[in-house]
mmCIF file of C-alpha atoms in Angstrom:
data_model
loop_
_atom_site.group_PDB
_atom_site.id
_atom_site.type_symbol
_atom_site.label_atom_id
_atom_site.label_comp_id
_atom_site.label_asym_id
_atom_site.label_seq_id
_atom_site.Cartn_x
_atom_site.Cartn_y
_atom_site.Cartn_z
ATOM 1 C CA UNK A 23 66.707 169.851 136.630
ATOM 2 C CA UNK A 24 70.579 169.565 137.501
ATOM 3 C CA UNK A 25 73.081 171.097 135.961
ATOM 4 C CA UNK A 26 74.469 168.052 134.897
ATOM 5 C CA UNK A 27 71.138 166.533 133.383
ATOM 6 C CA UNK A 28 70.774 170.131 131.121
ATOM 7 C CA UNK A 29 74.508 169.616 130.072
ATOM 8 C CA UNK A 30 73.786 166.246 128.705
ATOM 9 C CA UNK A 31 70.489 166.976 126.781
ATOM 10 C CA UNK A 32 72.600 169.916 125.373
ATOM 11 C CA UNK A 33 75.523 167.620 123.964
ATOM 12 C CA UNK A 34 73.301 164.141 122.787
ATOM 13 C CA UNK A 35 72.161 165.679 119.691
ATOM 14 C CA UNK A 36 75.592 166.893 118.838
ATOM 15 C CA UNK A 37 76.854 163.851 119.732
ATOM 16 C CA UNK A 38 74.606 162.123 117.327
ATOM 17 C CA UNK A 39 75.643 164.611 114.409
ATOM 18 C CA UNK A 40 78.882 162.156 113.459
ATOM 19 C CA UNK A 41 76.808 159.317 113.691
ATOM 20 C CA UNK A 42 74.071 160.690 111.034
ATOM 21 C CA UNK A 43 76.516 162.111 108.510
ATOM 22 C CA UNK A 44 78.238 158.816 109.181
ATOM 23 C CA UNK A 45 75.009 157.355 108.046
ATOM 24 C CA UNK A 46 74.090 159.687 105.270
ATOM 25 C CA UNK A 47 77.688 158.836 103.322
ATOM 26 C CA UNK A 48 76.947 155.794 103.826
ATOM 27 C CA UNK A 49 73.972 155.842 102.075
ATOM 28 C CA UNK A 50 74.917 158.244 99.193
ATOM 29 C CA UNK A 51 77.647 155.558 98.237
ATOM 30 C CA UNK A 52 75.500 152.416 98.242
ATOM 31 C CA UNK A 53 72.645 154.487 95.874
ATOM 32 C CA UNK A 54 76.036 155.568 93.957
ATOM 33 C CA UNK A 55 77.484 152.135 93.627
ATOM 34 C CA UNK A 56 73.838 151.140 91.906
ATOM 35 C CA UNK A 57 73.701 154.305 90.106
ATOM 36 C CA UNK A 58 74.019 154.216 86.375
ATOM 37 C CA UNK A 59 77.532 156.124 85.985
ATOM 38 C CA UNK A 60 77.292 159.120 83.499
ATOM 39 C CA UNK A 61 79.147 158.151 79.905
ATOM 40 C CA UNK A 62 80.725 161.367 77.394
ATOM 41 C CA UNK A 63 79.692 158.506 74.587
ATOM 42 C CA UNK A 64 77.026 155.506 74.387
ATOM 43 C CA UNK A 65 79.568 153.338 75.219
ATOM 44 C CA UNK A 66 83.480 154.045 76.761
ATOM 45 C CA UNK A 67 86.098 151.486 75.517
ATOM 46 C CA UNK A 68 89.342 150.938 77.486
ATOM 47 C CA UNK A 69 92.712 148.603 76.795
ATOM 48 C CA UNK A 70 94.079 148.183 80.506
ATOM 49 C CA UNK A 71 97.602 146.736 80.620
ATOM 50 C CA UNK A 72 99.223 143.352 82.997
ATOM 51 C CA UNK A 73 100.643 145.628 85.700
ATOM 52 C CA UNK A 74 98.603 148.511 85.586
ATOM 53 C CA UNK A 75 97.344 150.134 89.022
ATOM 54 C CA UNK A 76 93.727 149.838 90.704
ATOM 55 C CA UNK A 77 94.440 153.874 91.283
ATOM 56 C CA UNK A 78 95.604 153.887 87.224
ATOM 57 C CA UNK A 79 92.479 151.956 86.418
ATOM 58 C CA UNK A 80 90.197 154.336 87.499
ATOM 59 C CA UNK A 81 92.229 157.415 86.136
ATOM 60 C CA UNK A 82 91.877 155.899 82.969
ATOM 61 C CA UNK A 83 88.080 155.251 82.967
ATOM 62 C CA UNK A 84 87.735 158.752 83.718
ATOM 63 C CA UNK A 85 90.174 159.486 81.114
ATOM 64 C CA UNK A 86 88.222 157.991 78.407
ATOM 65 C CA UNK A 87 85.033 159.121 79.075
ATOM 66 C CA UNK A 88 83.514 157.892 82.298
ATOM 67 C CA UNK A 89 81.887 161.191 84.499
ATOM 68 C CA UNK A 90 82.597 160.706 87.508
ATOM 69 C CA UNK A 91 85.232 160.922 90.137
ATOM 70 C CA UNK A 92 88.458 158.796 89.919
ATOM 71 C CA UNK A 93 89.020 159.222 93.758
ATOM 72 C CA UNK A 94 85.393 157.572 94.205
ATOM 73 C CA UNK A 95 86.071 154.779 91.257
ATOM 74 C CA UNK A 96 89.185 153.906 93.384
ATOM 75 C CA UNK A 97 88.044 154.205 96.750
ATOM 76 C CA UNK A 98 85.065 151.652 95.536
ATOM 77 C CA UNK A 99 87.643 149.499 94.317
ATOM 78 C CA UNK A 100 89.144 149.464 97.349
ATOM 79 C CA UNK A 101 86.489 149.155 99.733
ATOM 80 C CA UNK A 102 85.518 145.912 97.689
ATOM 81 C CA UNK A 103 88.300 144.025 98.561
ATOM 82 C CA UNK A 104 88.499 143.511 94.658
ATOM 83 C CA UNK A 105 91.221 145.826 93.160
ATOM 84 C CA UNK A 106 93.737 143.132 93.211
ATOM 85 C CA UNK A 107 91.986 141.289 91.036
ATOM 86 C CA UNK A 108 91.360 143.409 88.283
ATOM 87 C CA UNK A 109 92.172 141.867 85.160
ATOM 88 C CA UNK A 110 94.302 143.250 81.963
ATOM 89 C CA UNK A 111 92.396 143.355 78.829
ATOM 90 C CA UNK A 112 90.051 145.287 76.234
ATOM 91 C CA UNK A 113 86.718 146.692 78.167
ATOM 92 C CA UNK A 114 83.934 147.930 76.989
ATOM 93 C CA UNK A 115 80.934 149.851 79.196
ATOM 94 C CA UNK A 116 77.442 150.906 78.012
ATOM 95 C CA UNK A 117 75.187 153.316 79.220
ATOM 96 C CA UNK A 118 73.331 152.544 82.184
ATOM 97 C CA UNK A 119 76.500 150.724 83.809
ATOM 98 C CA UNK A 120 76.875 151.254 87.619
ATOM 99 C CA UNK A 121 80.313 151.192 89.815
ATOM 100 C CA UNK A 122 79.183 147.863 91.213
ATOM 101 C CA UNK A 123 78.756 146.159 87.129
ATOM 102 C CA UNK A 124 81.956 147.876 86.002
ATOM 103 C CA UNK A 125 84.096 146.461 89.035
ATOM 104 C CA UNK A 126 82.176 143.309 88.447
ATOM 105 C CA UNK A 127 83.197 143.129 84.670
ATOM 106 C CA UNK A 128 86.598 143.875 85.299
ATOM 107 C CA UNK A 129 87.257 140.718 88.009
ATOM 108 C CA UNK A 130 85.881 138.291 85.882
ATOM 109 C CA UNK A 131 87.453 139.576 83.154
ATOM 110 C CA UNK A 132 84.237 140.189 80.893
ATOM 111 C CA UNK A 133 85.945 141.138 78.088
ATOM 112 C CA UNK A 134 84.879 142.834 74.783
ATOM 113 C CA UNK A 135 86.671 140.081 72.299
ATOM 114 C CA UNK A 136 87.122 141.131 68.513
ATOM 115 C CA UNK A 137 87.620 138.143 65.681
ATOM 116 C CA UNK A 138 89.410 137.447 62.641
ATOM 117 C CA UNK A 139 88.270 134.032 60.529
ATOM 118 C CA UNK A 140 91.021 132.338 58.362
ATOM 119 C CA UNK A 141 89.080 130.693 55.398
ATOM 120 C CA UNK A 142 89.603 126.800 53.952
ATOM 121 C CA UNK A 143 91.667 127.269 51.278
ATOM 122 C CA UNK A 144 93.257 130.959 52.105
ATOM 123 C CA UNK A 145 97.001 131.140 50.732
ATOM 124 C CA UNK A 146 99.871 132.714 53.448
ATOM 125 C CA UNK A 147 99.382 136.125 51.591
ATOM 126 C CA UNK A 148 95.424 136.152 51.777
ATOM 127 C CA UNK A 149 95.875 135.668 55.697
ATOM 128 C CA UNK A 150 98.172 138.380 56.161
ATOM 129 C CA UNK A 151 96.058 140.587 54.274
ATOM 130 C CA UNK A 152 93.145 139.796 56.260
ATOM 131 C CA UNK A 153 95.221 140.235 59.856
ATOM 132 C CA UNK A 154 95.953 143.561 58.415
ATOM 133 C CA UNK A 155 92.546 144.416 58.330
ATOM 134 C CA UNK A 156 91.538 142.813 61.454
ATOM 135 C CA UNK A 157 90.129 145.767 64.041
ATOM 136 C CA UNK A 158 92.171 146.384 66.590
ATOM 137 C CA UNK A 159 95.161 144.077 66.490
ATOM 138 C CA UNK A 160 98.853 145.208 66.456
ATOM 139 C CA UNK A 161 100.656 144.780 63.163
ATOM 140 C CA UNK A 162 104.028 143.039 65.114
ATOM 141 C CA UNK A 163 104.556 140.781 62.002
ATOM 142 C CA UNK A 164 103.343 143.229 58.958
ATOM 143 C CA UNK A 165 107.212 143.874 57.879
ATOM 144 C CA UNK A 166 108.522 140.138 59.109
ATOM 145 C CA UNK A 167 109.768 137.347 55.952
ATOM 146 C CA UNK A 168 107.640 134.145 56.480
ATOM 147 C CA UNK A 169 111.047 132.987 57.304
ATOM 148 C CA UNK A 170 111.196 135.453 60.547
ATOM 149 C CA UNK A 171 107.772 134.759 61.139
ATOM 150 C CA UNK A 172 108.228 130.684 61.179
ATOM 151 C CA UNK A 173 111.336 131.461 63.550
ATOM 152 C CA UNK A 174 109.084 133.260 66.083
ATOM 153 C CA UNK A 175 106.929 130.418 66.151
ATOM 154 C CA UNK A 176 109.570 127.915 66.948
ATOM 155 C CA UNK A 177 109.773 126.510 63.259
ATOM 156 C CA UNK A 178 113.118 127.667 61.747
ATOM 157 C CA UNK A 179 113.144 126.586 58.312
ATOM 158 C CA UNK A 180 109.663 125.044 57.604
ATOM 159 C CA UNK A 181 107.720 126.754 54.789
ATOM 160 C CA UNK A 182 105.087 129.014 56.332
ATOM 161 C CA UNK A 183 101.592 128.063 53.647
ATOM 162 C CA UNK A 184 99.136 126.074 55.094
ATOM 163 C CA UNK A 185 100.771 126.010 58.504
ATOM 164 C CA UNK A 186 98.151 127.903 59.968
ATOM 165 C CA UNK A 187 94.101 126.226 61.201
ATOM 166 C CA UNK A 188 91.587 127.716 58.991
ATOM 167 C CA UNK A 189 89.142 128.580 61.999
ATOM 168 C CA UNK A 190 87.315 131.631 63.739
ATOM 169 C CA UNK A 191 89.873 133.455 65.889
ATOM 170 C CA UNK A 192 88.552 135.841 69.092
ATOM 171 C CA UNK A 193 90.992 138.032 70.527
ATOM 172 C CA UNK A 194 91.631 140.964 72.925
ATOM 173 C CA UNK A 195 91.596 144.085 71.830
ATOM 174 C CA UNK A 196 95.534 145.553 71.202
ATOM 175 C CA UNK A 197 97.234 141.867 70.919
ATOM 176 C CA UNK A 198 99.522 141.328 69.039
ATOM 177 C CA UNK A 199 98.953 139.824 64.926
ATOM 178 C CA UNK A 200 101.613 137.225 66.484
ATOM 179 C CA UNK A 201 99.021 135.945 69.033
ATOM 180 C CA UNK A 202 96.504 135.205 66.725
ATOM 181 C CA UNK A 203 99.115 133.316 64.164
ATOM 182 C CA UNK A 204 100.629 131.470 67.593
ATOM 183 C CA UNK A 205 97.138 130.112 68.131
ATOM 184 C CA UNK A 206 96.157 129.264 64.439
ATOM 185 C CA UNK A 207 99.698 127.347 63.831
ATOM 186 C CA UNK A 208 99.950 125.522 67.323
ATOM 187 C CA UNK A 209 96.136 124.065 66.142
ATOM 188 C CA UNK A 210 97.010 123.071 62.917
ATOM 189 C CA UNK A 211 99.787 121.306 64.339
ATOM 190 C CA UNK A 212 97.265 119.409 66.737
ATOM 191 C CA UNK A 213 95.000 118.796 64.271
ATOM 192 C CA UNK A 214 97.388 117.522 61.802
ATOM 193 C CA UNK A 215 98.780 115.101 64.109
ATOM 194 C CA UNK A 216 95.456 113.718 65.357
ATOM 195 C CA UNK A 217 94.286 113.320 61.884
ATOM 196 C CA UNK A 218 98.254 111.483 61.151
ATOM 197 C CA UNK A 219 97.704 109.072 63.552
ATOM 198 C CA UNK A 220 94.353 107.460 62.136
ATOM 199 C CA UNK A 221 96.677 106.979 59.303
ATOM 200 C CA UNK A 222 95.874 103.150 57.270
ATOM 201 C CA UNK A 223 99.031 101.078 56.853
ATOM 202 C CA UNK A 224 98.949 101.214 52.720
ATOM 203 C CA UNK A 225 98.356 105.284 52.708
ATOM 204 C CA UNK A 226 101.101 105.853 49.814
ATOM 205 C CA UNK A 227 101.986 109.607 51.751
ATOM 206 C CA UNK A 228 105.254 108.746 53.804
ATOM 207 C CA UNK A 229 104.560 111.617 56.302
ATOM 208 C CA UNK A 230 101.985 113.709 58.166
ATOM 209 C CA UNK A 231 103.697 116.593 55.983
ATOM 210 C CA UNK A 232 103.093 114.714 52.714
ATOM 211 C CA UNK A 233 99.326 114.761 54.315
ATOM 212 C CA UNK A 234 99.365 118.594 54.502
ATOM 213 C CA UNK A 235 100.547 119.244 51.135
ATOM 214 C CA UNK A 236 98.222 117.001 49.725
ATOM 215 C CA UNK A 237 95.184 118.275 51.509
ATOM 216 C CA UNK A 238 96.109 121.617 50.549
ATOM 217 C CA UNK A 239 95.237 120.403 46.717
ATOM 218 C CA UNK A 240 92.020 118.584 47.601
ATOM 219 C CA UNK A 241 91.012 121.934 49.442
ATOM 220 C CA UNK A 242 91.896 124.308 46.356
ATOM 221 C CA UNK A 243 89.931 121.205 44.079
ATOM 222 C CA UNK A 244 86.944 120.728 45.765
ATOM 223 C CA UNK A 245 84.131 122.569 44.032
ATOM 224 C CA UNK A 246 81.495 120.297 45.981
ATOM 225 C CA UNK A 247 81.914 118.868 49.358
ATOM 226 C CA UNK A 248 80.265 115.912 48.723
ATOM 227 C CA UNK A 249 83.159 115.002 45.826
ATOM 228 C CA UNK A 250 85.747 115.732 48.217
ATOM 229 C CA UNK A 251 86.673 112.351 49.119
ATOM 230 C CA UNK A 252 86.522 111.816 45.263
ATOM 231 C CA UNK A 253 89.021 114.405 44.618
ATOM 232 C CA UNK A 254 91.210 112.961 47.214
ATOM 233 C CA UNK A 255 90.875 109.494 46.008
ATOM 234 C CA UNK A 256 92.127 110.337 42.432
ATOM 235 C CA UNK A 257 95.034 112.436 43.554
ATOM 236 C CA UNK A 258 95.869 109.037 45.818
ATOM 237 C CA UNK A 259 95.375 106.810 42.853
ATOM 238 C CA UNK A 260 97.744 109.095 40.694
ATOM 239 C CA UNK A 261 100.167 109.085 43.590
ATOM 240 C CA UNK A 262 100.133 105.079 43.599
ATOM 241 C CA UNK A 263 100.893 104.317 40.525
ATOM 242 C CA UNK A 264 103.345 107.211 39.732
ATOM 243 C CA UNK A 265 100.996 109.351 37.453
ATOM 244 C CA UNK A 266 101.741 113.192 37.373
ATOM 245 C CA UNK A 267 98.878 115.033 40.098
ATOM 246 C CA UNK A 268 98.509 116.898 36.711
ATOM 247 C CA UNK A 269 96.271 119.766 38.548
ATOM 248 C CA UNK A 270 95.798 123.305 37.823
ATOM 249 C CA UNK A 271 95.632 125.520 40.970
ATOM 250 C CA UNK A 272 99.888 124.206 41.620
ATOM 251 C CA UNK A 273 100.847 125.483 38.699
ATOM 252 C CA UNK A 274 99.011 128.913 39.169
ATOM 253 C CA UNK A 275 100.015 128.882 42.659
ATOM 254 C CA UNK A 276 103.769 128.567 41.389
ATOM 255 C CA UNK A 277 103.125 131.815 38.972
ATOM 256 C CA UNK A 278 102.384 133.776 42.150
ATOM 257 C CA UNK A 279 101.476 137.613 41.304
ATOM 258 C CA UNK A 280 102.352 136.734 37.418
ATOM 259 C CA UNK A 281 99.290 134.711 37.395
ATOM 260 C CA UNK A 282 96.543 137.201 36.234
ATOM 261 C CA UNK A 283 93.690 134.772 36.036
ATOM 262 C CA UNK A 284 94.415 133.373 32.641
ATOM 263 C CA UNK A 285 96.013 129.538 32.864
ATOM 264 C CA UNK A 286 98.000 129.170 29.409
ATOM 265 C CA UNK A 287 99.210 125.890 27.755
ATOM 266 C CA UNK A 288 102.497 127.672 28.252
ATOM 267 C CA UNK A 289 102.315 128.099 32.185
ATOM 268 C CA UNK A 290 101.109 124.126 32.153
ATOM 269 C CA UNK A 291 104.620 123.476 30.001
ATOM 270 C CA UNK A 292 106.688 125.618 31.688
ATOM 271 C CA UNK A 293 108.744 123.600 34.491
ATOM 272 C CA UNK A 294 108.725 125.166 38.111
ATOM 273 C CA UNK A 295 108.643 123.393 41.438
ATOM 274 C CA UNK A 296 105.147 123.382 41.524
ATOM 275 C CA UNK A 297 104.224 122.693 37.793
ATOM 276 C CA UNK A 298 102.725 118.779 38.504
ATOM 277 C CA UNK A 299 102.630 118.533 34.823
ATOM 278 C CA UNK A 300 106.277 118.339 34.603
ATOM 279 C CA UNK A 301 106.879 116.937 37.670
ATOM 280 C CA UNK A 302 105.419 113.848 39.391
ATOM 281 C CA UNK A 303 104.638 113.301 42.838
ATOM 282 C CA UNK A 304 103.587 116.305 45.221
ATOM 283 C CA UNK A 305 105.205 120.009 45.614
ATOM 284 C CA UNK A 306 107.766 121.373 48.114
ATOM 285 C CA UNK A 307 105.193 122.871 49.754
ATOM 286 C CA UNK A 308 101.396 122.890 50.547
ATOM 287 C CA UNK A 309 99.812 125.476 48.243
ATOM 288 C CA UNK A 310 96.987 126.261 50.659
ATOM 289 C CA UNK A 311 95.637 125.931 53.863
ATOM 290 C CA UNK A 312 93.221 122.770 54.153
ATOM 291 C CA UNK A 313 90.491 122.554 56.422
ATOM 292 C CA UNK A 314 89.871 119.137 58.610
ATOM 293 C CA UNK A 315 87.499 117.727 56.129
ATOM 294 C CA UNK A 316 90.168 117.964 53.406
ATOM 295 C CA UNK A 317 92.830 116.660 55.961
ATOM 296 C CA UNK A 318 90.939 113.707 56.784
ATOM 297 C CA UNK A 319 89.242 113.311 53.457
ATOM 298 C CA UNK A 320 93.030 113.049 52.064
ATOM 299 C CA UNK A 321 94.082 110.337 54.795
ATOM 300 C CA UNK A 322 91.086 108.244 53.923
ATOM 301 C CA UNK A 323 89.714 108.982 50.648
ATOM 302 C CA UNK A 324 86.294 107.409 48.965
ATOM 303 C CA UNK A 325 87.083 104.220 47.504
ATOM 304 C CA UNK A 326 87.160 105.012 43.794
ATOM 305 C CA UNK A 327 89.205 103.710 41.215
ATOM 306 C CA UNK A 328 88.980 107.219 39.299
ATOM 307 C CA UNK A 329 92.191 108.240 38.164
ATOM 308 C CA UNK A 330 90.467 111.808 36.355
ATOM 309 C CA UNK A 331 88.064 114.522 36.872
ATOM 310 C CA UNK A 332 86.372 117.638 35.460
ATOM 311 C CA UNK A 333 83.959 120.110 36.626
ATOM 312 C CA UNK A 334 80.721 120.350 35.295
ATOM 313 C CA UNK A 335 80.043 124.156 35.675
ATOM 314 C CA UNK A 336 77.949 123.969 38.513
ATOM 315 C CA UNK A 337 80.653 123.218 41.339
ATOM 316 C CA UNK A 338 80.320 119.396 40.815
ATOM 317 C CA UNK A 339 82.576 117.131 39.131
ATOM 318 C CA UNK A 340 82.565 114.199 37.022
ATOM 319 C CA UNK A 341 84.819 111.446 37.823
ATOM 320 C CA UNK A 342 86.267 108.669 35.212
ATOM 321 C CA UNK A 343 88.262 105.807 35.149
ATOM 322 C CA UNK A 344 89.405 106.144 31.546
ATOM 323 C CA UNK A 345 91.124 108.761 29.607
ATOM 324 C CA UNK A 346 88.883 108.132 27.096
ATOM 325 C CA UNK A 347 85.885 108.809 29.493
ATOM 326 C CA UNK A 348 87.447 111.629 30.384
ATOM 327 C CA UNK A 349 87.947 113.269 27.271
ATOM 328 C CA UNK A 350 84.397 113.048 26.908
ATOM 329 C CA UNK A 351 83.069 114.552 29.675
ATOM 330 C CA UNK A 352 85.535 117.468 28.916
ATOM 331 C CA UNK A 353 84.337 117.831 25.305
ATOM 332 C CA UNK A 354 80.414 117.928 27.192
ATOM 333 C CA UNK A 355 81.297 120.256 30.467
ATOM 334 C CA UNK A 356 84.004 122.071 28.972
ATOM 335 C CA UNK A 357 83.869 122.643 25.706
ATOM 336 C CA UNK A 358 79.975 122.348 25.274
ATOM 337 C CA UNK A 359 80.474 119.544 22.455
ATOM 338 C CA UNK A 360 78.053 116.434 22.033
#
């Protein structure tokens, strides 16, 4: 054998020795990137912000409880092709996540959404209370007036109850309260219009404001929602023919905090704003926040020629024409007489 011939069967295998480590990394990362990634806790939460860094992204997974390296988690973002399009938001990761489901989660911007639910009939002070308690969202508003808060939303001026969609509201994790009040007001604005428009030519409400206020009785009325186009039609009868609304939850609504659960003859003969006792036709303001069934319930009530009702006890009413028919179902439902 030539010298030559023994000096290359000497170098090929070390020649190959790149080639297999080569190989070997290569291998080691693609089991890796299907490799569930070791978690300090059951699950690993993370807030990433607009702006923030593929390199920062992976710090911070690390940071909060992902074991591994950050130098591979960015490397594998970078390799992908993917880092740029990492999204901001509120993440959440679960045991037996690989690299390859948590880059995956982060493009399409899987992210772990919490909720707050405004309720049919909620007062301004009942939904402030409950985006106080809401998990994770920023208290931006907590120490704004309703006035400040109406400002911000591009409403100087307008009263701030019952502008705001009773609905189920999903949000990231870390928003701001302001987001979620942004979304609830700009659909009760939608809906209020839509609902406007279908409006019949002899409605006696001169305005899709007049609607709102309305509604927000019927809503705060309506034991049963099969009466609630009852309700509506009686407040609309009143309204024709000039009667007072003559209905409870104004006036208590008017006492504010004062009211301790108690409605007195006095309260019902003491004048305010909202006392429709006193005063006829509707109050400054809505007094709630009415749902689309009491919106369009108002706008086209039953056809009824009711002009009272009382509740029977069981979250029904009974409707008359008469006072006199009235008094007598109070004296039955209310006062348990004959």
């Amino acid at each position: 054998m030539s010298r030559r011939s023994l000096g290359l069967r000497l170098w090929l295998p070390l020649l190959g020795l790149p080639f297999i480590a080569a190989a070997l990394v290569a291998f080691i990362a693609w089991r890796w990137l299907d490799s569930p990634l070791p978690l300090a806790a059951p699950t690993v939460e993370l807030s990433i912000e607009a702006g923030t860094t593929p390199r920062a992204v992976a710090q911070a997974w690390v940071a909060a409880g992902v074991q591994t390296s950050p130098d591979f988690l960015f490397a594998w973002f970078r390799l992908s092709g993917e880092a740029r399009r990492i999204r901001a938001g509120s993440y959440e990761i679960e045991t037996g996540t690989t690299p390859r489901q948590l880059l995956a989660k982060l493009v399409q911007g899987d992210e772990t959404l919490e909720q707050v639910r405004i309720i049919e009939g909620w007062t301004m002070r009942q939904l402030r209370t409950a985006l106080a308690q809401a998990p994770h969202l920023k208290p931006t508003t907590a120490g704004w007036s309703e006035a400040q808060l109406m400002q911000a939303l591009g409403a100087p001026g307008v009263a701030a109850e019952g502008r705001f969609f009773p609905d189920t509201y999903r949000y990231s994790r870390g928003v701001s309260d302001l987001t979620v009040l942004k979304r609830a007001h700009a659909t009760l604005q939608r809906r209020l219009a839509e609902t406007w428009a279908q409006r019949s030519p002899d409605t006696p409400l001169k305005s899709a404001d007049e609607l709102l206020t309305l509604a927000s009785i019927v809503e705060k009325e309506t034991g049963l929602p099969s009466d609630r186009g009852l309700v509506a039609g009686v407040f609309i009868n009143r309204l024709r023919i000039g009667m007072p609304l003559q209905t409870d939850p104004t006036v208590i609504y008017g006492l504010g905090e004062a009211f301790d659960g108690n409605l007195r003859r006095r309260d019902l003969e003491t004048d305010t704003p909202f006392n429709t006792y006193t005063r006829r036709g509707l109050p400054p303001t809505p007094i709630s926040m009415p749902g689309l069934a009491s919106l369009r319930a108002t706008l086209n009530p039953a056809p009824t020629r009711a002009l009272y009702f009382v509740a029977r006890g069981d979250g029904s009413s009974v409707f008359s024409e008469t006072l006199a028919d009235h008094n007598r179902a109070v004296n039955k439902y209310q006062r348990g007489l004959p």
